[in-house]
């Protein structure tokens, strides 16, 4: 018997409802796919409100140490205060463990209500840089001693005159490195090569931020030439690949947000910086049913360490009511199975999700959006999870 240790963080708010569903679905899929010869050994580690209550820290050192030891984890949503208190625990985990890729596949399941006419045209995998950009958290509050020093240095030493209101400005720093950009774009290109994807798009705002986001774009093309033998043809850049070469192009982020509504079929693998990736992945999720169905993973492709996660928040307004959609975490679990080469079990999870939704058995979020509810069934979180297991 092959035993695979999987750490899990239950999460805050609705985490205690969706995490058991995820565990049940993944365990059942692995059991059915491999006849009991493979077992997922789930082990809880603490972070967030539960850790704060039991251990006096929202991110205990022992949790980080255990994740480093095992290298594989999945987590529910964790609370992040706005404008005060601790920084995002999600960001803290990514930075502490150098999980430099935030990978978010976006696809449509037949029967999911969508605000766009042709959601089935959306089939992309977003590679969002996870450790740099504004999310590095290098900033100083308005009126603080730190911000005064930074503004004084910028105006007096660097001859900067673009700070319109220096007396009241807060300041943030945006680091974007060659190494950080290239390793992210390398992961995206490798994914396209391994999965038969034919377009890789660098999404940036390099027309305005010429040295950070413009650098990201330039370093991406440089990487393609130096490491993948990219070549130019008819004004376009191509990467040699079996079964047809890969088009490498780029798009300014605001234009990209328009294009994913107008012509989503033109995009397949997307590589972008941290803040852009946050906006882009949530906008894409809205086209195929919302972040309640959007999976995500934080991966270091050099070490293999990975944390899979629900991409939505803790939803305290509906916590404890048995109505939340567990699919974001379940589909993140599907990514986890694929990451550890349990492909048959991962395929079974996807097939079950497709079958369940196509049969018009959905949770309340989807049910409320249906134009025609005839033949549709509104299920609670537990019942929906049980049906996913039944449909494996």
PDB file of N, CA, C and O in Angstrom, residues 190-238:
ATOM      1  N   UNK A 190       6.737  25.546 -19.473  1.00  0.00           N
ATOM      2  CA  UNK A 190       6.861  24.101 -19.250  1.00  0.00           C
ATOM      3  C   UNK A 190       5.484  23.443 -19.169  1.00  0.00           C
ATOM      4  O   UNK A 190       5.277  22.329 -19.674  1.00  0.00           O
ATOM      5  N   UNK A 191       4.551  24.117 -18.513  1.00  0.00           N
ATOM      6  CA  UNK A 191       3.188  23.582 -18.419  1.00  0.00           C
ATOM      7  C   UNK A 191       2.564  23.467 -19.807  1.00  0.00           C
ATOM      8  O   UNK A 191       1.929  22.457 -20.145  1.00  0.00           O
ATOM      9  N   UNK A 192       2.727  24.500 -20.623  1.00  0.00           N
ATOM     10  CA  UNK A 192       2.177  24.476 -21.983  1.00  0.00           C
ATOM     11  C   UNK A 192       2.785  23.332 -22.785  1.00  0.00           C
ATOM     12  O   UNK A 192       2.075  22.612 -23.506  1.00  0.00           O
ATOM     13  N   UNK A 193       4.089  23.140 -22.680  1.00  0.00           N
ATOM     14  CA  UNK A 193       4.755  22.059 -23.397  1.00  0.00           C
ATOM     15  C   UNK A 193       4.263  20.693 -22.930  1.00  0.00           C
ATOM     16  O   UNK A 193       4.042  19.793 -23.749  1.00  0.00           O
ATOM     17  N   UNK A 194       4.089  20.523 -21.626  1.00  0.00           N
ATOM     18  CA  UNK A 194       3.697  19.229 -21.070  1.00  0.00           C
ATOM     19  C   UNK A 194       2.241  18.897 -21.330  1.00  0.00           C
ATOM     20  O   UNK A 194       1.860  17.715 -21.345  1.00  0.00           O
ATOM     21  N   UNK A 195       1.404  19.919 -21.544  1.00  0.00           N
ATOM     22  CA  UNK A 195      -0.040  19.692 -21.646  1.00  0.00           C
ATOM     23  C   UNK A 195      -0.624  20.035 -23.013  1.00  0.00           C
ATOM     24  O   UNK A 195      -1.843  20.116 -23.157  1.00  0.00           O
ATOM     25  N   UNK A 196       0.236  20.225 -23.996  1.00  0.00           N
ATOM     26  CA  UNK A 196      -0.240  20.447 -25.347  1.00  0.00           C
ATOM     27  C   UNK A 196      -0.974  21.764 -25.550  1.00  0.00           C
ATOM     28  O   UNK A 196      -1.802  21.888 -26.451  1.00  0.00           O
ATOM     29  N   UNK A 197      -0.667  22.758 -24.734  1.00  0.00           N
ATOM     30  CA  UNK A 197      -1.285  24.083 -24.875  1.00  0.00           C
ATOM     31  C   UNK A 197      -0.489  24.877 -25.911  1.00  0.00           C
ATOM     32  O   UNK A 197       0.741  24.820 -25.929  1.00  0.00           O
ATOM     33  N   UNK A 198      -1.176  25.641 -26.753  1.00  0.00           N
ATOM     34  CA  UNK A 198      -0.526  26.234 -27.914  1.00  0.00           C
ATOM     35  C   UNK A 198      -0.346  27.749 -27.850  1.00  0.00           C
ATOM     36  O   UNK A 198       0.180  28.335 -28.799  1.00  0.00           O
ATOM     37  N   UNK A 199      -0.763  28.393 -26.768  1.00  0.00           N
ATOM     38  CA  UNK A 199      -0.557  29.832 -26.624  1.00  0.00           C
ATOM     39  C   UNK A 199      -0.140  30.139 -25.196  1.00  0.00           C
ATOM     40  O   UNK A 199      -0.785  29.675 -24.247  1.00  0.00           O
ATOM     41  N   UNK A 200       0.944  30.889 -25.028  1.00  0.00           N
ATOM     42  CA  UNK A 200       1.350  31.421 -23.726  1.00  0.00           C
ATOM     43  C   UNK A 200       1.350  32.939 -23.848  1.00  0.00           C
ATOM     44  O   UNK A 200       2.018  33.499 -24.722  1.00  0.00           O
ATOM     45  N   UNK A 201       0.613  33.606 -22.962  1.00  0.00           N
ATOM     46  CA  UNK A 201       0.463  35.059 -23.029  1.00  0.00           C
ATOM     47  C   UNK A 201       1.041  35.702 -21.771  1.00  0.00           C
ATOM     48  O   UNK A 201       0.667  35.328 -20.654  1.00  0.00           O
ATOM     49  N   UNK A 202       1.943  36.661 -21.957  1.00  0.00           N
ATOM     50  CA  UNK A 202       2.494  37.448 -20.853  1.00  0.00           C
ATOM     51  C   UNK A 202       1.586  38.661 -20.662  1.00  0.00           C
ATOM     52  O   UNK A 202       1.473  39.500 -21.556  1.00  0.00           O
ATOM     53  N   UNK A 203       0.938  38.758 -19.516  1.00  0.00           N
ATOM     54  CA  UNK A 203       0.016  39.868 -19.238  1.00  0.00           C
ATOM     55  C   UNK A 203       0.708  40.851 -18.301  1.00  0.00           C
ATOM     56  O   UNK A 203       1.222  40.462 -17.244  1.00  0.00           O
ATOM     57  N   UNK A 204       0.720  42.130 -18.676  1.00  0.00           N
ATOM     58  CA  UNK A 204       1.532  43.118 -17.969  1.00  0.00           C
ATOM     59  C   UNK A 204       0.939  44.515 -18.158  1.00  0.00           C
ATOM     60  O   UNK A 204      -0.013  44.714 -18.917  1.00  0.00           O
ATOM     61  N   UNK A 205       1.517  45.476 -17.472  1.00  0.00           N
ATOM     62  CA  UNK A 205       1.186  46.895 -17.661  1.00  0.00           C
ATOM     63  C   UNK A 205       2.476  47.646 -17.983  1.00  0.00           C
ATOM     64  O   UNK A 205       2.774  48.697 -17.424  1.00  0.00           O
ATOM     65  N   UNK A 206       3.234  47.093 -18.914  1.00  0.00           N
ATOM     66  CA  UNK A 206       4.554  47.616 -19.225  1.00  0.00           C
ATOM     67  C   UNK A 206       4.552  48.927 -19.971  1.00  0.00           C
ATOM     68  O   UNK A 206       5.597  49.569 -20.082  1.00  0.00           O
ATOM     69  N   UNK A 207       3.386  49.333 -20.484  1.00  0.00           N
ATOM     70  CA  UNK A 207       3.338  50.636 -21.144  1.00  0.00           C
ATOM     71  C   UNK A 207       3.445  51.781 -20.144  1.00  0.00           C
ATOM     72  O   UNK A 207       3.848  52.885 -20.493  1.00  0.00           O
ATOM     73  N   UNK A 208       3.092  51.547 -18.890  1.00  0.00           N
ATOM     74  CA  UNK A 208       3.169  52.568 -17.839  1.00  0.00           C
ATOM     75  C   UNK A 208       4.335  52.277 -16.892  1.00  0.00           C
ATOM     76  O   UNK A 208       5.162  53.151 -16.626  1.00  0.00           O
ATOM     77  N   UNK A 209       4.392  51.055 -16.366  1.00  0.00           N
ATOM     78  CA  UNK A 209       5.477  50.662 -15.452  1.00  0.00           C
ATOM     79  C   UNK A 209       6.554  49.962 -16.274  1.00  0.00           C
ATOM     80  O   UNK A 209       6.644  48.742 -16.331  1.00  0.00           O
ATOM     81  N   UNK A 210       7.380  50.771 -16.928  1.00  0.00           N
ATOM     82  CA  UNK A 210       8.250  50.281 -17.990  1.00  0.00           C
ATOM     83  C   UNK A 210       9.389  49.392 -17.494  1.00  0.00           C
ATOM     84  O   UNK A 210       9.850  48.515 -18.232  1.00  0.00           O
ATOM     85  N   UNK A 211       9.859  49.596 -16.269  1.00  0.00           N
ATOM     86  CA  UNK A 211      11.019  48.853 -15.803  1.00  0.00           C
ATOM     87  C   UNK A 211      10.640  47.644 -14.952  1.00  0.00           C
ATOM     88  O   UNK A 211      11.445  46.714 -14.832  1.00  0.00           O
ATOM     89  N   UNK A 212       9.447  47.650 -14.355  1.00  0.00           N
ATOM     90  CA  UNK A 212       9.001  46.497 -13.566  1.00  0.00           C
ATOM     91  C   UNK A 212       8.164  45.576 -14.450  1.00  0.00           C
ATOM     92  O   UNK A 212       8.598  44.483 -14.817  1.00  0.00           O
ATOM     93  N   UNK A 213       6.986  46.018 -14.839  1.00  0.00           N
ATOM     94  CA  UNK A 213       6.131  45.182 -15.676  1.00  0.00           C
ATOM     95  C   UNK A 213       6.656  45.103 -17.106  1.00  0.00           C
ATOM     96  O   UNK A 213       6.526  44.056 -17.765  1.00  0.00           O
ATOM     97  N   UNK A 214       7.265  46.184 -17.577  1.00  0.00           N
ATOM     98  CA  UNK A 214       7.923  46.116 -18.883  1.00  0.00           C
ATOM     99  C   UNK A 214       9.094  45.160 -18.858  1.00  0.00           C
ATOM    100  O   UNK A 214       9.358  44.437 -19.832  1.00  0.00           O
ATOM    101  N   UNK A 215       9.813  45.141 -17.737  1.00  0.00           N
ATOM    102  CA  UNK A 215      10.895  44.179 -17.580  1.00  0.00           C
ATOM    103  C   UNK A 215      10.381  42.748 -17.599  1.00  0.00           C
ATOM    104  O   UNK A 215      10.981  41.875 -18.246  1.00  0.00           O
ATOM    105  N   UNK A 216       9.272  42.495 -16.911  1.00  0.00           N
ATOM    106  CA  UNK A 216       8.657  41.165 -16.903  1.00  0.00           C
ATOM    107  C   UNK A 216       8.413  40.685 -18.337  1.00  0.00           C
ATOM    108  O   UNK A 216       8.750  39.545 -18.694  1.00  0.00           O
ATOM    109  N   UNK A 217       7.840  41.545 -19.159  1.00  0.00           N
ATOM    110  CA  UNK A 217       7.576  41.193 -20.554  1.00  0.00           C
ATOM    111  C   UNK A 217       8.877  40.898 -21.303  1.00  0.00           C
ATOM    112  O   UNK A 217       9.005  39.855 -21.970  1.00  0.00           O
ATOM    113  N   UNK A 218       9.856  41.805 -21.198  1.00  0.00           N
ATOM    114  CA  UNK A 218      11.114  41.635 -21.936  1.00  0.00           C
ATOM    115  C   UNK A 218      11.855  40.387 -21.501  1.00  0.00           C
ATOM    116  O   UNK A 218      12.392  39.636 -22.336  1.00  0.00           O
ATOM    117  N   UNK A 219      11.895  40.124 -20.190  1.00  0.00           N
ATOM    118  CA  UNK A 219      12.607  38.959 -19.684  1.00  0.00           C
ATOM    119  C   UNK A 219      11.919  37.663 -20.117  1.00  0.00           C
ATOM    120  O   UNK A 219      12.577  36.643 -20.273  1.00  0.00           O
ATOM    121  N   UNK A 220      10.606  37.713 -20.318  1.00  0.00           N
ATOM    122  CA  UNK A 220       9.894  36.532 -20.797  1.00  0.00           C
ATOM    123  C   UNK A 220      10.319  36.145 -22.203  1.00  0.00           C
ATOM    124  O   UNK A 220      10.600  34.971 -22.490  1.00  0.00           O
ATOM    125  N   UNK A 221      10.407  37.125 -23.089  1.00  0.00           N
ATOM    126  CA  UNK A 221      10.861  36.841 -24.450  1.00  0.00           C
ATOM    127  C   UNK A 221      12.325  36.414 -24.457  1.00  0.00           C
ATOM    128  O   UNK A 221      12.723  35.528 -25.228  1.00  0.00           O
ATOM    129  N   UNK A 222      13.124  37.032 -23.595  1.00  0.00           N
ATOM    130  CA  UNK A 222      14.541  36.660 -23.495  1.00  0.00           C
ATOM    131  C   UNK A 222      14.681  35.210 -23.058  1.00  0.00           C
ATOM    132  O   UNK A 222      15.490  34.442 -23.611  1.00  0.00           O
ATOM    133  N   UNK A 223      13.906  34.817 -22.062  1.00  0.00           N
ATOM    134  CA  UNK A 223      13.917  33.428 -21.581  1.00  0.00           C
ATOM    135  C   UNK A 223      13.551  32.463 -22.703  1.00  0.00           C
ATOM    136  O   UNK A 223      14.195  31.421 -22.882  1.00  0.00           O
ATOM    137  N   UNK A 224      12.519  32.812 -23.455  1.00  0.00           N
ATOM    138  CA  UNK A 224      12.071  31.929 -24.531  1.00  0.00           C
ATOM    139  C   UNK A 224      13.155  31.730 -25.577  1.00  0.00           C
ATOM    140  O   UNK A 224      13.351  30.616 -26.093  1.00  0.00           O
ATOM    141  N   UNK A 225      13.880  32.801 -25.892  1.00  0.00           N
ATOM    142  CA  UNK A 225      14.957  32.694 -26.873  1.00  0.00           C
ATOM    143  C   UNK A 225      16.134  31.879 -26.334  1.00  0.00           C
ATOM    144  O   UNK A 225      16.669  31.006 -27.021  1.00  0.00           O
ATOM    145  N   UNK A 226      16.514  32.167 -25.076  1.00  0.00           N
ATOM    146  CA  UNK A 226      17.725  31.568 -24.516  1.00  0.00           C
ATOM    147  C   UNK A 226      17.544  30.106 -24.124  1.00  0.00           C
ATOM    148  O   UNK A 226      18.476  29.301 -24.266  1.00  0.00           O
ATOM    149  N   UNK A 227      16.366  29.740 -23.610  1.00  0.00           N
ATOM    150  CA  UNK A 227      16.179  28.403 -23.051  1.00  0.00           C
ATOM    151  C   UNK A 227      15.280  27.498 -23.882  1.00  0.00           C
ATOM    152  O   UNK A 227      15.304  26.268 -23.705  1.00  0.00           O
ATOM    153  N   UNK A 228      14.470  28.078 -24.768  1.00  0.00           N
ATOM    154  CA  UNK A 228      13.507  27.261 -25.514  1.00  0.00           C
ATOM    155  C   UNK A 228      13.657  27.388 -27.031  1.00  0.00           C
ATOM    156  O   UNK A 228      12.800  26.939 -27.776  1.00  0.00           O
ATOM    157  N   UNK A 229      14.738  28.039 -27.474  1.00  0.00           N
ATOM    158  CA  UNK A 229      15.020  28.186 -28.902  1.00  0.00           C
ATOM    159  C   UNK A 229      13.868  28.856 -29.649  1.00  0.00           C
ATOM    160  O   UNK A 229      13.505  28.470 -30.765  1.00  0.00           O
ATOM    161  N   UNK A 230      13.244  29.849 -29.018  1.00  0.00           N
ATOM    162  CA  UNK A 230      12.148  30.577 -29.663  1.00  0.00           C
ATOM    163  C   UNK A 230      12.651  31.278 -30.918  1.00  0.00           C
ATOM    164  O   UNK A 230      13.803  31.716 -30.991  1.00  0.00           O
ATOM    165  N   UNK A 231      11.767  31.395 -31.886  1.00  0.00           N
ATOM    166  CA  UNK A 231      12.122  32.024 -33.154  1.00  0.00           C
ATOM    167  C   UNK A 231      11.006  32.964 -33.601  1.00  0.00           C
ATOM    168  O   UNK A 231       9.865  32.867 -33.128  1.00  0.00           O
ATOM    169  N   UNK A 232      11.349  33.883 -34.494  1.00  0.00           N
ATOM    170  CA  UNK A 232      10.384  34.857 -35.007  1.00  0.00           C
ATOM    171  C   UNK A 232       9.890  34.418 -36.395  1.00  0.00           C
ATOM    172  O   UNK A 232      10.671  33.963 -37.231  1.00  0.00           O
ATOM    173  N   UNK A 233       8.595  34.581 -36.608  1.00  0.00           N
ATOM    174  CA  UNK A 233       8.008  34.293 -37.912  1.00  0.00           C
ATOM    175  C   UNK A 233       6.816  35.209 -38.120  1.00  0.00           C
ATOM    176  O   UNK A 233       5.891  35.217 -37.295  1.00  0.00           O
ATOM    177  N   UNK A 234       6.852  35.981 -39.187  1.00  0.00           N
ATOM    178  CA  UNK A 234       5.768  36.909 -39.521  1.00  0.00           C
ATOM    179  C   UNK A 234       5.450  37.846 -38.355  1.00  0.00           C
ATOM    180  O   UNK A 234       4.279  38.135 -38.068  1.00  0.00           O
ATOM    181  N   UNK A 235       6.502  38.298 -37.666  1.00  0.00           N
ATOM    182  CA  UNK A 235       6.316  39.242 -36.575  1.00  0.00           C
ATOM    183  C   UNK A 235       5.831  38.624 -35.276  1.00  0.00           C
ATOM    184  O   UNK A 235       5.511  39.347 -34.328  1.00  0.00           O
ATOM    185  N   UNK A 236       5.785  37.313 -35.191  1.00  0.00           N
ATOM    186  CA  UNK A 236       5.344  36.626 -33.973  1.00  0.00           C
ATOM    187  C   UNK A 236       6.458  35.738 -33.437  1.00  0.00           C
ATOM    188  O   UNK A 236       7.363  35.331 -34.173  1.00  0.00           O
ATOM    189  N   UNK A 237       6.367  35.411 -32.151  1.00  0.00           N
ATOM    190  CA  UNK A 237       7.370  34.576 -31.505  1.00  0.00           C
ATOM    191  C   UNK A 237       6.787  33.193 -31.252  1.00  0.00           C
ATOM    192  O   UNK A 237       5.678  33.063 -30.721  1.00  0.00           O
ATOM    193  N   UNK A 238       7.539  32.163 -31.629  1.00  0.00           N
ATOM    194  CA  UNK A 238       7.088  30.784 -31.454  1.00  0.00           C
ATOM    195  C   UNK A 238       8.140  29.974 -30.709  1.00  0.00           C
ATOM    196  O   UNK A 238       9.343  30.177 -30.882  1.00  0.00           O
TER     197      UNK A 238
END
